[in-house]
PDB file of C-alpha atoms in Angstrom:
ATOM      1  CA  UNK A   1      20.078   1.734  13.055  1.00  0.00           C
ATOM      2  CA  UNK A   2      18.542   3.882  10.532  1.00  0.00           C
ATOM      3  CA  UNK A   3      20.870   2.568   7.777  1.00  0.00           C
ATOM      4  CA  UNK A   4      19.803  -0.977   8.128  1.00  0.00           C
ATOM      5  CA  UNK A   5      16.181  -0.080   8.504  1.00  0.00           C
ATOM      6  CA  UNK A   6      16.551   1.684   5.133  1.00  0.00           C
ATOM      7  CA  UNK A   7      18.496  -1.544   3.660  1.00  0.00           C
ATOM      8  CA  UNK A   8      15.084  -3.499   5.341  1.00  0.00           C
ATOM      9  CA  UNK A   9      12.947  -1.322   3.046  1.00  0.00           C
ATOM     10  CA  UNK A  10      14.916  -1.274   0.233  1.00  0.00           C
ATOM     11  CA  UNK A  11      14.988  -4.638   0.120  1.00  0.00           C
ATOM     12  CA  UNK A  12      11.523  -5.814   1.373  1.00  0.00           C
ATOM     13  CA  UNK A  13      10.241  -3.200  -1.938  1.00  0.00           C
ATOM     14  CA  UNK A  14      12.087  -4.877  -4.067  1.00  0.00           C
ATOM     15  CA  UNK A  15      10.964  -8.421  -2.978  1.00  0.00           C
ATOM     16  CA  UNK A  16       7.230  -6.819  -2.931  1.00  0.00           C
ATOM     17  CA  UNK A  17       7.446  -4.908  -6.602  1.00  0.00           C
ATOM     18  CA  UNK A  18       8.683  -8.768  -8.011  1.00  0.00           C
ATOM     19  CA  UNK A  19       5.860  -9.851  -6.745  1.00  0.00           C
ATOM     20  CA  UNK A  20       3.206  -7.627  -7.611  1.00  0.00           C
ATOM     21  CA  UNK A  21       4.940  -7.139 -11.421  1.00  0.00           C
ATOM     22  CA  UNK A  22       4.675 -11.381 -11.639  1.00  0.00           C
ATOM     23  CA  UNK A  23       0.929 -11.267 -10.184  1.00  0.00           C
ATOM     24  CA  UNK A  24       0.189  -9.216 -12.995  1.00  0.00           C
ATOM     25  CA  UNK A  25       1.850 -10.651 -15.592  1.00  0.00           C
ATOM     26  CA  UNK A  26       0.507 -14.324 -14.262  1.00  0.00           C
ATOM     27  CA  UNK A  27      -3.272 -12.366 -14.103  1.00  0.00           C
ATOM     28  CA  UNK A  28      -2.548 -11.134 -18.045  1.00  0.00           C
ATOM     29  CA  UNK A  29      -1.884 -14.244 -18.851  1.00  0.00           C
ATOM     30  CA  UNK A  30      -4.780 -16.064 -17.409  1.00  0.00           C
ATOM     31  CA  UNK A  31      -7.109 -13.536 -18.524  1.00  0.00           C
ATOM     32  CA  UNK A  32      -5.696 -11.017 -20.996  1.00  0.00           C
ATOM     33  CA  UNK A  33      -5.598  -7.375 -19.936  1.00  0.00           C
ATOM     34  CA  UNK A  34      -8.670  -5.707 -20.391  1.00  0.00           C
ATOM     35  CA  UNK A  35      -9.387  -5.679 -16.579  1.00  0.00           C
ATOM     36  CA  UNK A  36      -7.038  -4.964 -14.133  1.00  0.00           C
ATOM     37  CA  UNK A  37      -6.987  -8.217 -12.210  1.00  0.00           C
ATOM     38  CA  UNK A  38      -3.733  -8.504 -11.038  1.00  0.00           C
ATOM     39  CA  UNK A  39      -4.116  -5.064  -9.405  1.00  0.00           C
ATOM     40  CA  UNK A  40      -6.893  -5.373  -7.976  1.00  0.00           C
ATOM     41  CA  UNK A  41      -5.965  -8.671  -6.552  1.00  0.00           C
ATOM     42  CA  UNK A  42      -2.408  -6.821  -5.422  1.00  0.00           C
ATOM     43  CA  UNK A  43      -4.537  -3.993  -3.475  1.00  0.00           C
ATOM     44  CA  UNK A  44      -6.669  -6.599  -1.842  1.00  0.00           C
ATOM     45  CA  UNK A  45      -4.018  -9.045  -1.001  1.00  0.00           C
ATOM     46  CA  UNK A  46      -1.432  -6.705   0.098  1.00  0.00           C
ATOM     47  CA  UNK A  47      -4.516  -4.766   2.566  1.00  0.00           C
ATOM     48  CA  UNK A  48      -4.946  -8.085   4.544  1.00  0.00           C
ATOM     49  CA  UNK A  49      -1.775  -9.097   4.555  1.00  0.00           C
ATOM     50  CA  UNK A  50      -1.038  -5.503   6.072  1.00  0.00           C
ATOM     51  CA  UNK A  51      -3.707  -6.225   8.421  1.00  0.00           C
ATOM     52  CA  UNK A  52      -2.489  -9.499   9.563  1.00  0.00           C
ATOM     53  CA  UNK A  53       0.891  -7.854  10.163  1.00  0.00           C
ATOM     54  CA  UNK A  54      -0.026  -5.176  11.846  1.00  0.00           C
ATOM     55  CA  UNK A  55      -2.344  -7.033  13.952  1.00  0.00           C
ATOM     56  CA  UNK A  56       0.159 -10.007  14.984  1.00  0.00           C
ATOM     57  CA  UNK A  57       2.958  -7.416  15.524  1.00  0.00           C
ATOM     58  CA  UNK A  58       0.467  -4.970  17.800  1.00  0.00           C
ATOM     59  CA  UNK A  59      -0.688  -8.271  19.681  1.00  0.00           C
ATOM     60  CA  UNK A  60       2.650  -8.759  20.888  1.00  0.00           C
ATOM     61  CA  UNK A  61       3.640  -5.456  21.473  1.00  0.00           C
ATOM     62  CA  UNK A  62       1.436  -2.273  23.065  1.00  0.00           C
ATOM     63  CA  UNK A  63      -1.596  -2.350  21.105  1.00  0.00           C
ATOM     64  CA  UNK A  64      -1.744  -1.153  17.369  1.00  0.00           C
ATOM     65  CA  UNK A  65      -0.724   2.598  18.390  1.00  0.00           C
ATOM     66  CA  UNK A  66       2.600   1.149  19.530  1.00  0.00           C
ATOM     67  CA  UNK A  67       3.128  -0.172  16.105  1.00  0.00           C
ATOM     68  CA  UNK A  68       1.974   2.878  13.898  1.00  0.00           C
ATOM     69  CA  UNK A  69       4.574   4.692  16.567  1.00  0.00           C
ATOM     70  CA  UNK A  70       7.443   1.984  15.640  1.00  0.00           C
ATOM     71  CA  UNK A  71       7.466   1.693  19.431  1.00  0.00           C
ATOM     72  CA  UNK A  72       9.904  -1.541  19.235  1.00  0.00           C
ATOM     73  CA  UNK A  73       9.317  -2.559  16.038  1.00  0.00           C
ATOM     74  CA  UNK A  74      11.177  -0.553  13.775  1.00  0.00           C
ATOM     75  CA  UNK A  75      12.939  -3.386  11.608  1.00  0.00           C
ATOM     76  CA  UNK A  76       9.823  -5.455  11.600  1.00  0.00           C
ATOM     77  CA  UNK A  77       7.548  -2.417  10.031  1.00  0.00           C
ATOM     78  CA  UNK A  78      10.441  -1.242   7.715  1.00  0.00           C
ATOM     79  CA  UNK A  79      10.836  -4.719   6.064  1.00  0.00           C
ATOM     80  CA  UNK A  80       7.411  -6.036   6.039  1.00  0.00           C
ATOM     81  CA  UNK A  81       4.819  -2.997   6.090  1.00  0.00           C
ATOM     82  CA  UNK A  82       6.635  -0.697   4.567  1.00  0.00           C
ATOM     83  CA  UNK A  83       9.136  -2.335   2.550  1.00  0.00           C
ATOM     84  CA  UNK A  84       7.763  -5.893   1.378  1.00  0.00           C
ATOM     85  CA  UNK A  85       3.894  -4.659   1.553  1.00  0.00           C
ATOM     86  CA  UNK A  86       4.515  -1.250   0.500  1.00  0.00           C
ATOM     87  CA  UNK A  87       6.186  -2.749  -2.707  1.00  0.00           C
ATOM     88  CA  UNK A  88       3.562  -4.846  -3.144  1.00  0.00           C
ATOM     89  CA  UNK A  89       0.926  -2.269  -3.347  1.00  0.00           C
ATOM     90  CA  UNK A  90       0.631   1.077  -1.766  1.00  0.00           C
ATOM     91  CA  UNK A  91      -2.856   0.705  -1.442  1.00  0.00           C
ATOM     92  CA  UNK A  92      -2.294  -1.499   1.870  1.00  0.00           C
ATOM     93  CA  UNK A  93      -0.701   1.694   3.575  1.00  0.00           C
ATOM     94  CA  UNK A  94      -3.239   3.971   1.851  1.00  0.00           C
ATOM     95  CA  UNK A  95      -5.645   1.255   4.085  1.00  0.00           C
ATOM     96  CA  UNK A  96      -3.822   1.261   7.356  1.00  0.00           C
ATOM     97  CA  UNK A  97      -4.177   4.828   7.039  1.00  0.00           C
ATOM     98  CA  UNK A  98      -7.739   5.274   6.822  1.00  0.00           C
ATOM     99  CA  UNK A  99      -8.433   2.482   9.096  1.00  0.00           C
ATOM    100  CA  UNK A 100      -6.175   4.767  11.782  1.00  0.00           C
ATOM    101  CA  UNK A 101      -8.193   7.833  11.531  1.00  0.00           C
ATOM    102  CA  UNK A 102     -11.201   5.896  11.384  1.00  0.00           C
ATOM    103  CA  UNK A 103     -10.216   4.007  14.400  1.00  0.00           C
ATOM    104  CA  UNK A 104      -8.637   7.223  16.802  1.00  0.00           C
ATOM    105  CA  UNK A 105     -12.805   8.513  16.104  1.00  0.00           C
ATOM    106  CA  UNK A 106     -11.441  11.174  13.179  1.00  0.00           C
ATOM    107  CA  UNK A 107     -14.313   9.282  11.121  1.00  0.00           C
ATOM    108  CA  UNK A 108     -14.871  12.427   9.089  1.00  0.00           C
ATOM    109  CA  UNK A 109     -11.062  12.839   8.177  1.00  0.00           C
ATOM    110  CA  UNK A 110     -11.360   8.928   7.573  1.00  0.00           C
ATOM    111  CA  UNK A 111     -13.427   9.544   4.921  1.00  0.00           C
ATOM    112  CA  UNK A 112     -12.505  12.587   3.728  1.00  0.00           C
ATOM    113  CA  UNK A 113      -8.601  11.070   3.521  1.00  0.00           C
ATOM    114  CA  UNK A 114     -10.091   7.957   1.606  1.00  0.00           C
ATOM    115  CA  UNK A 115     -11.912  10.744  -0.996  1.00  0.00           C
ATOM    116  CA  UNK A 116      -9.227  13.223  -1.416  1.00  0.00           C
ATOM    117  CA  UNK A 117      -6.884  10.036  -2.011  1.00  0.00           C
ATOM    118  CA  UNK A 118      -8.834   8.478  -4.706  1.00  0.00           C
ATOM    119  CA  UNK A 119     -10.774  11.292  -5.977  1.00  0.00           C
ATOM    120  CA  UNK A 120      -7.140  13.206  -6.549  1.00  0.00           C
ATOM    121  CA  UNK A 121      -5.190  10.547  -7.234  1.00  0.00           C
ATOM    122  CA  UNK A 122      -6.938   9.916 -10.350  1.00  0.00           C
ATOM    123  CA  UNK A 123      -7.554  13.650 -10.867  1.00  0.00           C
ATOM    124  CA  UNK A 124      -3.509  13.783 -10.835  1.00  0.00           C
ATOM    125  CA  UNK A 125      -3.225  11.307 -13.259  1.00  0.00           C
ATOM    126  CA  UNK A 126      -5.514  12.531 -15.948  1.00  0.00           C
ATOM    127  CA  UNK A 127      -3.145  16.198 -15.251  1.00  0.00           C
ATOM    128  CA  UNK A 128      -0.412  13.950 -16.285  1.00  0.00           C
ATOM    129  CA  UNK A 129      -1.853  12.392 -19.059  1.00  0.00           C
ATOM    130  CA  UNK A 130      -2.885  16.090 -20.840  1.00  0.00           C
ATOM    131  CA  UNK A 131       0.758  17.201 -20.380  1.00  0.00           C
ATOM    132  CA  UNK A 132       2.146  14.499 -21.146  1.00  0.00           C
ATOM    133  CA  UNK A 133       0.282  14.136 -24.647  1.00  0.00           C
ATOM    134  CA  UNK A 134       0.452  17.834 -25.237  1.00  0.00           C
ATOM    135  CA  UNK A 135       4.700  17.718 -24.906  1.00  0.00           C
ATOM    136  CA  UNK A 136       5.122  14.733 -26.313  1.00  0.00           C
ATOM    137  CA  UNK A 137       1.985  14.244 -29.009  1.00  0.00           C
TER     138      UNK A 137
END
């Protein structure tokens, strides 16, 4: 089984980063790329669609902890949550995330997840950039 889940999520990212890459391009197109639209549309998109999968796929199994498990649903969350969505834009599993902690009552870790994620992410990234422009400038 776990060889054809990983085929599942292989190919559900694949499907998802075509996707996302032609949002943006269609977005830069529209309206040139000084803002992020097709991004930003990605993360939003790709957080309800998580939402609506998670949700129909916990409605007809155990409840939403039966899903985050993979309680039955192994194939569906490897090709559409974390394959197809997760290609899409990791910020939908960054969401379903946050929206677990917040939801089991671990508000505080809820938050502090959602700042740690951002607030390093982006931290990380500038890192990058300096070492990157100080080996390669």
């Amino acid at each position: 089984m776990a060889a054809s889940v990983g085929v599942l999520v292989f190919l559900g990212g694949g499907a998802g980063a075509v996707a996302r890459y032609a949002l943006v391009r269609a977005s830069e197109t529209a309206f040139g790329s000084g803002f992020p639209y097709g991004v930003l549309v990605a993360n939003i998109v790709g957080s309800l669609a998580m939402g609506l999968v998670v949700g129909w796929l916990a409605a007809r199994g155990a409840g939403l902890g039966a899903f985050l498990d993979m309680e039955g649903h192994e194939a569906a969350k490897a090709a559409l949550a974390t394959g197809l969505l997760g290609g899409f834009t990791t910020f939908s599993a960054f969401s379903l995330d946050a929206v677990r902690l917040w939801q089991e009552g671990a508000v505080g870790a809820a938050l502090l997840y959602v700042a740690l994620s951002v607030g390093l992410a982006i931290a990380a990234l500038l890192v990058g950039l300096m070492i990157a422009r100080g080996v390669w400038a």
